[in-house]
Short mmCIF file of C-alpha atoms in Angstrom, two decimals:
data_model
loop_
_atom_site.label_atom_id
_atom_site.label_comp_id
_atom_site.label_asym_id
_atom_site.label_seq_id
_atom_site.Cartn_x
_atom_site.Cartn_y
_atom_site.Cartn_z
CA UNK A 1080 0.00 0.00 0.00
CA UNK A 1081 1.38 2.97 -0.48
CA UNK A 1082 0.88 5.98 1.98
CA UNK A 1083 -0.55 8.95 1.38
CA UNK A 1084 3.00 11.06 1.60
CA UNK A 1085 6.02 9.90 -0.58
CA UNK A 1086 4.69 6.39 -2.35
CA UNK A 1087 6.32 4.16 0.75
CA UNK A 1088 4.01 0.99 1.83
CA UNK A 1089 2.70 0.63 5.05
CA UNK A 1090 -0.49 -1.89 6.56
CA UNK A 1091 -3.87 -0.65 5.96
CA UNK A 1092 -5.41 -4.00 6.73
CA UNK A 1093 -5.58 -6.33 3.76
CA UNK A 1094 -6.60 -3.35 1.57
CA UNK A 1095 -4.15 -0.95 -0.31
CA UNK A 1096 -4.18 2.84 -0.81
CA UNK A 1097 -2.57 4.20 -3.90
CA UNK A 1098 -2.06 8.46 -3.77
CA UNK A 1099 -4.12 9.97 -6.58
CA UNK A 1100 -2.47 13.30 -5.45
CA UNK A 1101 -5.03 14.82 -3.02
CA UNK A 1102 -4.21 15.68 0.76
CA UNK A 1103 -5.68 13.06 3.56
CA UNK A 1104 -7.37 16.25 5.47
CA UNK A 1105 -6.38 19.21 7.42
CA UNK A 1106 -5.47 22.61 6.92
CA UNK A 1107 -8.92 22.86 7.69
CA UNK A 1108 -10.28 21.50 4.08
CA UNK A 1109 -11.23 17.58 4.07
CA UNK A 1110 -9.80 15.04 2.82
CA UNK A 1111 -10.94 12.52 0.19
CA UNK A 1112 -10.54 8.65 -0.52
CA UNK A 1113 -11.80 6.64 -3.40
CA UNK A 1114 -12.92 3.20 -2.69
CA UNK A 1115 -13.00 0.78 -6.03
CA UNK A 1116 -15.54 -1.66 -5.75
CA UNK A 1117 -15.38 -5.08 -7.18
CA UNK A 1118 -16.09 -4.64 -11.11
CA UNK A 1119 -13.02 -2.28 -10.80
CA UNK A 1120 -15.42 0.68 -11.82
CA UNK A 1121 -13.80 4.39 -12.28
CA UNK A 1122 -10.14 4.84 -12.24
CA UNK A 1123 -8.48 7.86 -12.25
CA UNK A 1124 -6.32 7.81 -15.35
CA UNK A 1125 -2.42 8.92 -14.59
CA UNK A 1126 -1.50 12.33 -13.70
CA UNK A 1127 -4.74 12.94 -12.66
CA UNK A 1128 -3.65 16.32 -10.88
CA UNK A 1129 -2.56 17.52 -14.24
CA UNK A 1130 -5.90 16.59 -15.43
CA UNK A 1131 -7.47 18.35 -12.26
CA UNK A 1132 -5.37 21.47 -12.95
CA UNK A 1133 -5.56 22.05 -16.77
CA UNK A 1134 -9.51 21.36 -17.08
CA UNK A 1135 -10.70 22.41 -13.52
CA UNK A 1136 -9.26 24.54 -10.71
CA UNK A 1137 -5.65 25.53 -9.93
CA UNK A 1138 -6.10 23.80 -6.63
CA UNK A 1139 -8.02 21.03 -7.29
CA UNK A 1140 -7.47 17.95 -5.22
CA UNK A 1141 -7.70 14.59 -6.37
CA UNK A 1142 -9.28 11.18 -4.06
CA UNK A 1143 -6.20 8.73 -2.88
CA UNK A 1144 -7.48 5.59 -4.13
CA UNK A 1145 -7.93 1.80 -2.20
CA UNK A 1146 -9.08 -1.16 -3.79
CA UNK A 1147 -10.74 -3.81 -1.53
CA UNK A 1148 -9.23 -6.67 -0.46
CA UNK A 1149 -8.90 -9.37 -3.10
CA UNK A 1150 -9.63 -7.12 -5.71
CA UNK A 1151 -7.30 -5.17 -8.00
CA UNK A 1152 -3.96 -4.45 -6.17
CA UNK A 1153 -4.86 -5.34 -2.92
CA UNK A 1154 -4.35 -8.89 -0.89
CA UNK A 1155 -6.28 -11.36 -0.26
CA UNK A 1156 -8.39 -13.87 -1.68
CA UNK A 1157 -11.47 -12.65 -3.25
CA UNK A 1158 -13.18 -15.80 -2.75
CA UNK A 1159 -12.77 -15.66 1.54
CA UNK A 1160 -14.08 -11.73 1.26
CA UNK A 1161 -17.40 -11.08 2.05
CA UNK A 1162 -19.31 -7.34 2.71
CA UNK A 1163 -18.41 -7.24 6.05
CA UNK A 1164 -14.92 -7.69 5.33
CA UNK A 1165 -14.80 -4.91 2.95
CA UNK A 1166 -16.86 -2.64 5.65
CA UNK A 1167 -13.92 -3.57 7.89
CA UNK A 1168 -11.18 -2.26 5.06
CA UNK A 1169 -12.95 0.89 4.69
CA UNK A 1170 -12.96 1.41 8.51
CA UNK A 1171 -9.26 0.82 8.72
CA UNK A 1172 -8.52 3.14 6.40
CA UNK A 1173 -10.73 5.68 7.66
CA UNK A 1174 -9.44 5.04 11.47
CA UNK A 1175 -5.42 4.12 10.46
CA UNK A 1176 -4.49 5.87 7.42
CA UNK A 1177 -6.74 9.04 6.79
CA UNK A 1178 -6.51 12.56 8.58
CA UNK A 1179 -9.06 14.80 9.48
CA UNK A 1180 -12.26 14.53 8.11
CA UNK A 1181 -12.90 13.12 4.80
CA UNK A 1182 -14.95 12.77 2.16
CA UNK A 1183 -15.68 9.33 0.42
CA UNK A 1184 -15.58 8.93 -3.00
CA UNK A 1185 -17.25 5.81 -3.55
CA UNK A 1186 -17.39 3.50 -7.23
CA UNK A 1187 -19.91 0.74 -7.69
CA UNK A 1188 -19.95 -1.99 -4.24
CA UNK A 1189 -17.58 0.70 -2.92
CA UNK A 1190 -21.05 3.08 -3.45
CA UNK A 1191 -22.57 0.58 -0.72
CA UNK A 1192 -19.82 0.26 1.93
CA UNK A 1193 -19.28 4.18 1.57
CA UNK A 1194 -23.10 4.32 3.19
CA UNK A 1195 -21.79 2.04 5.91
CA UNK A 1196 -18.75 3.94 6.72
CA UNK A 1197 -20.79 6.98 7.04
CA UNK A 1198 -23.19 5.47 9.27
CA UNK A 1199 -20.60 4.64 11.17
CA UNK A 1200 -18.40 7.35 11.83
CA UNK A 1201 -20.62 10.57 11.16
CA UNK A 1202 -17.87 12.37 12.79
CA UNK A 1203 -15.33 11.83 10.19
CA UNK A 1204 -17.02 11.24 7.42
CA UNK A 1205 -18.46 15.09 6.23
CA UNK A 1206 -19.58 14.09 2.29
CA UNK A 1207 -20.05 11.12 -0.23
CA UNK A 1208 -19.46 10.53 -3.31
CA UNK A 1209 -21.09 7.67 -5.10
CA UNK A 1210 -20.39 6.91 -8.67
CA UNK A 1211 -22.80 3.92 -10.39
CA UNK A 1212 -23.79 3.64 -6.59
CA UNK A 1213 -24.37 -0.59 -6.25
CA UNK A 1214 -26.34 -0.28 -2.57
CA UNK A 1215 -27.58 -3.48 -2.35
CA UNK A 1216 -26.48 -4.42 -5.70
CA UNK A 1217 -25.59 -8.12 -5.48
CA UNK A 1218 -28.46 -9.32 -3.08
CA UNK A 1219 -31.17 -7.23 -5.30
CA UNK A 1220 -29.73 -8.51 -8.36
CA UNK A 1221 -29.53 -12.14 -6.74
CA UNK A 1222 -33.32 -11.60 -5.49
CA UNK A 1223 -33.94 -11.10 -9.18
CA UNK A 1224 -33.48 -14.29 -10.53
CA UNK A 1225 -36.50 -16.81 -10.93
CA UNK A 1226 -37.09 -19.04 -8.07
CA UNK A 1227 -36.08 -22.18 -9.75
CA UNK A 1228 -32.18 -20.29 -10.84
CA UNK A 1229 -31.98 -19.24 -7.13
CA UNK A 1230 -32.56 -22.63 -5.81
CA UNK A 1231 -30.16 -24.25 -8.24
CA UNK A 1232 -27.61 -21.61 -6.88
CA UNK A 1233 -28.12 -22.53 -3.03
CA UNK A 1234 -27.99 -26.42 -4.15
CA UNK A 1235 -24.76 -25.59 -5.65
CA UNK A 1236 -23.48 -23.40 -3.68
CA UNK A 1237 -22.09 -20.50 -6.22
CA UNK A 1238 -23.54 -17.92 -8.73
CA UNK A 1239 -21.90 -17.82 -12.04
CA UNK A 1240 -23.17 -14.40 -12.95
CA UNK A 1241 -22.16 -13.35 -16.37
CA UNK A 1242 -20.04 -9.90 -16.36
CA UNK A 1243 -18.33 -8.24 -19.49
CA UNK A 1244 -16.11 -6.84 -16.94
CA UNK A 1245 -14.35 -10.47 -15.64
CA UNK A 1246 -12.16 -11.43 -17.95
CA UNK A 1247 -13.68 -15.17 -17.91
CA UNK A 1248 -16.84 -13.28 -18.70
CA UNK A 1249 -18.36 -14.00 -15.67
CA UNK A 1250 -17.94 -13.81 -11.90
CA UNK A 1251 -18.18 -17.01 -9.52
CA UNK A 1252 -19.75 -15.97 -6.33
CA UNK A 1253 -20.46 -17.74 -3.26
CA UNK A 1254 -23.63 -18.47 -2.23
CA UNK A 1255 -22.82 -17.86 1.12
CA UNK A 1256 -21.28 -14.31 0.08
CA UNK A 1257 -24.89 -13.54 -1.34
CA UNK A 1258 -26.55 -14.57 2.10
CA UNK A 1259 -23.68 -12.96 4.06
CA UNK A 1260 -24.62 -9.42 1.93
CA UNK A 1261 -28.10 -9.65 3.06
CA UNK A 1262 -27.05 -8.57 6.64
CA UNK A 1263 -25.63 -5.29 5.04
CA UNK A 1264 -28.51 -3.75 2.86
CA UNK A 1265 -29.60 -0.27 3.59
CA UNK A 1266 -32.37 0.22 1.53
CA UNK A 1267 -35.20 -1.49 3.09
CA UNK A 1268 -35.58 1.27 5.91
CA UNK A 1269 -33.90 4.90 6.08
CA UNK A 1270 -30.27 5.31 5.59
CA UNK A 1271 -29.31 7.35 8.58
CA UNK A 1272 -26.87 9.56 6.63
CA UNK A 1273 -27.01 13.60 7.35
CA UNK A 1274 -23.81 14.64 5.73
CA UNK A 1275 -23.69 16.07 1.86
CA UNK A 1276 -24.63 13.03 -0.83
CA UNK A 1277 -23.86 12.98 -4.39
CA UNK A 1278 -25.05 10.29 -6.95
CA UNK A 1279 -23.54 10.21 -10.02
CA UNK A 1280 -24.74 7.70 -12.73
CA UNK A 1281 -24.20 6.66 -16.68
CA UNK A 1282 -27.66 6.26 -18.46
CA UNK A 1283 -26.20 3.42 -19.91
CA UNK A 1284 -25.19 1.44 -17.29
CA UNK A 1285 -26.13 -2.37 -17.64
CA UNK A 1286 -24.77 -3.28 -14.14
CA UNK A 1287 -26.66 -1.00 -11.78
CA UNK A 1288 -29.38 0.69 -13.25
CA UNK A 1289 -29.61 4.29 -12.41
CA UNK A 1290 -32.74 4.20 -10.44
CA UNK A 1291 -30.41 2.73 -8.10
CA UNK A 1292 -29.03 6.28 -7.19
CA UNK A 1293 -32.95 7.65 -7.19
CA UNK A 1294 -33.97 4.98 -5.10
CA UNK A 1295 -30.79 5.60 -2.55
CA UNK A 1296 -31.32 9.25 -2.59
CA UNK A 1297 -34.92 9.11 -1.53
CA UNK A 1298 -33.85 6.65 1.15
CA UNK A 1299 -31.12 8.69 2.59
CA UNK A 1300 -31.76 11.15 5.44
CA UNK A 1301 -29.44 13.89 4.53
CA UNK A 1302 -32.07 16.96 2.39
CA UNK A 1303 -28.42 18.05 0.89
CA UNK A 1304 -28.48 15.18 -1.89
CA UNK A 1305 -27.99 15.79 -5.52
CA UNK A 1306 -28.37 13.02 -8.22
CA UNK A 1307 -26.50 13.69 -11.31
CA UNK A 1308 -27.29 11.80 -14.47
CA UNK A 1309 -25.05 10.82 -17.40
CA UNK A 1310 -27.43 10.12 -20.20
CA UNK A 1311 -24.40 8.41 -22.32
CA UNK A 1312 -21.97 7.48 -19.75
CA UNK A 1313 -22.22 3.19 -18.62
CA UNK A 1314 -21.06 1.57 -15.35
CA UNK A 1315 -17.37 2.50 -15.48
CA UNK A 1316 -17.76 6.08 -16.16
CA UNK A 1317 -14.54 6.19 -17.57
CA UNK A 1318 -14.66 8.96 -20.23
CA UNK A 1319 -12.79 12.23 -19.91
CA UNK A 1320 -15.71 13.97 -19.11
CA UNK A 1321 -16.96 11.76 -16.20
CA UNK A 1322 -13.91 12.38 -14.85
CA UNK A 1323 -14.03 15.81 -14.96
CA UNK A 1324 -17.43 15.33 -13.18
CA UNK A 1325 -15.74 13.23 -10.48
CA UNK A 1326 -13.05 16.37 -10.08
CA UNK A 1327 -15.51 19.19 -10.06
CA UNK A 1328 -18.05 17.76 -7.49
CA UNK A 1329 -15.07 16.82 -5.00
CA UNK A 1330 -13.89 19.97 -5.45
CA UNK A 1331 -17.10 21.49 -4.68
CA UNK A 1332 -17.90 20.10 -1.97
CA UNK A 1333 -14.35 20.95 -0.26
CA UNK A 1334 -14.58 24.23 -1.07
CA UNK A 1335 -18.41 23.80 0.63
CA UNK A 1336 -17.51 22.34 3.26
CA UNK A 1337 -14.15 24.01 4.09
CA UNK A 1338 -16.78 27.36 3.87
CA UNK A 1339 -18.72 25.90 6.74
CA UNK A 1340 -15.60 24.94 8.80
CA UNK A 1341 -13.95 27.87 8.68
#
């Protein structure tokens, strides 16, 4: 993992944190981490200060990134990591690595577990980010399936669900991860958020559907929630200008928030 000053590794559980060029938090403006979810989702493309700079603001400040554990660059095996697991990694990183308050910039499952970091520790957490937003997204797309595919599934004891983002084409999932995620949905009651919220979505997103973010923003307690729509943009929102999204809304909402702190 490398560490959000010079590129050295240090422990952040079994996740790791690469430096996308932003500060962790103080100097009384908040800091912000990315958290990739499993499909990989958004990545900031390299140099993305330069990118930040030339096509936003002078001072624009870019989210650290993590990946999960088992996925991308991290450790572990993805096959032993379940939701709570990946709660746990965010947590770490919130408690171990990050300074100050922060604001989470969350892509795909890392959408969901940014809800759960929030919830809690409302203290350091001041503002989310979600980008294709998957609260819930495995169990409602597992609760999807005709009775006679689910049962088949719990018989055998794995999911082969077909993804044009695994390289085998699909992913194999446990069915125990699936019953393990059930314990972690949000969206059958209130999410007890209050801080800032924004929901940004592709149109064309064949993973999560965008009613996803409607559905979480009506759910969410916080009355500062914007949901901002891509009409072309899929579930990676990977195009130069969904970037530049990314960069202006964490921008604006440090500049918000550092506004109210100071």
């Amino acid at each position: 993992m490398r560490s959000p000053g010079r590129g050295a590794r240090r422990p952040c559980g079994s996740a790791r944190c690469e430096d996308g060029g932003a500060a962790l938090g103080g100097s009384g403006r908040p800091g912000a981490l990315q958290e990739v979810g499993r499909s990989g989702g958004l990545r900031l493309p390299p140099g993305p200060q330069r990118l930040a700079r030339k096509e936003a603001r002078g001072d624009s400040a870019v989210a650290p990134r993590f990946d999960l554990s088992g996925v991308g660059n991290s450790d572990g095996n993805l096959q032993e990591c379940t939701v709570g697991k990946w709660r746990k990694d965010v947590l770490s990183i919130i408690d171990d690595v990050a300074e100050g308050p922060q604001i989470l910039v969350g892509t795909s499952l890392g959408g969901w577990l940014m809800f759960h970091a929030a919830i809690a520790r409302p203290q350091k957490v001041v503002a989310l980010i979600g980008v294709a937003t998957a609260v819930d997204g495995l169990v409602t797309q597992f609760n999807q399936l005709p009775v006679e595919v689910k049962k088949e599934i719990e018989m055998k004891g794995m999911w082969d669900m077909p993804s044009k983002y695994s390289e085998e084409g699909i992913y194999h999932i446990q069915y125990s991860f699936i019953k393990e995620a059930e314990h972690h949905c949000l969206l059958h009651s209130p999410i007890p958020v209050n801080c800032p919220v924004r929901l940004l979505h592709g149109m064309k997103d064949d993973v999560i559907p965008w009613h996803t973010s409607i559905q979480v923003a009506d759910r969410v307690v916080s009355t500062d929630v914007d949901v901002i729509l891509r009409k072309h943009s899929d579930h990676r929102m990977k195009e130069k200008a969904d970037i530049q999204l990314l960069v202006y809304t964490i921008d604006d909402l440090i500049d918000k928030l550092s506004t109210i702190v100071n």
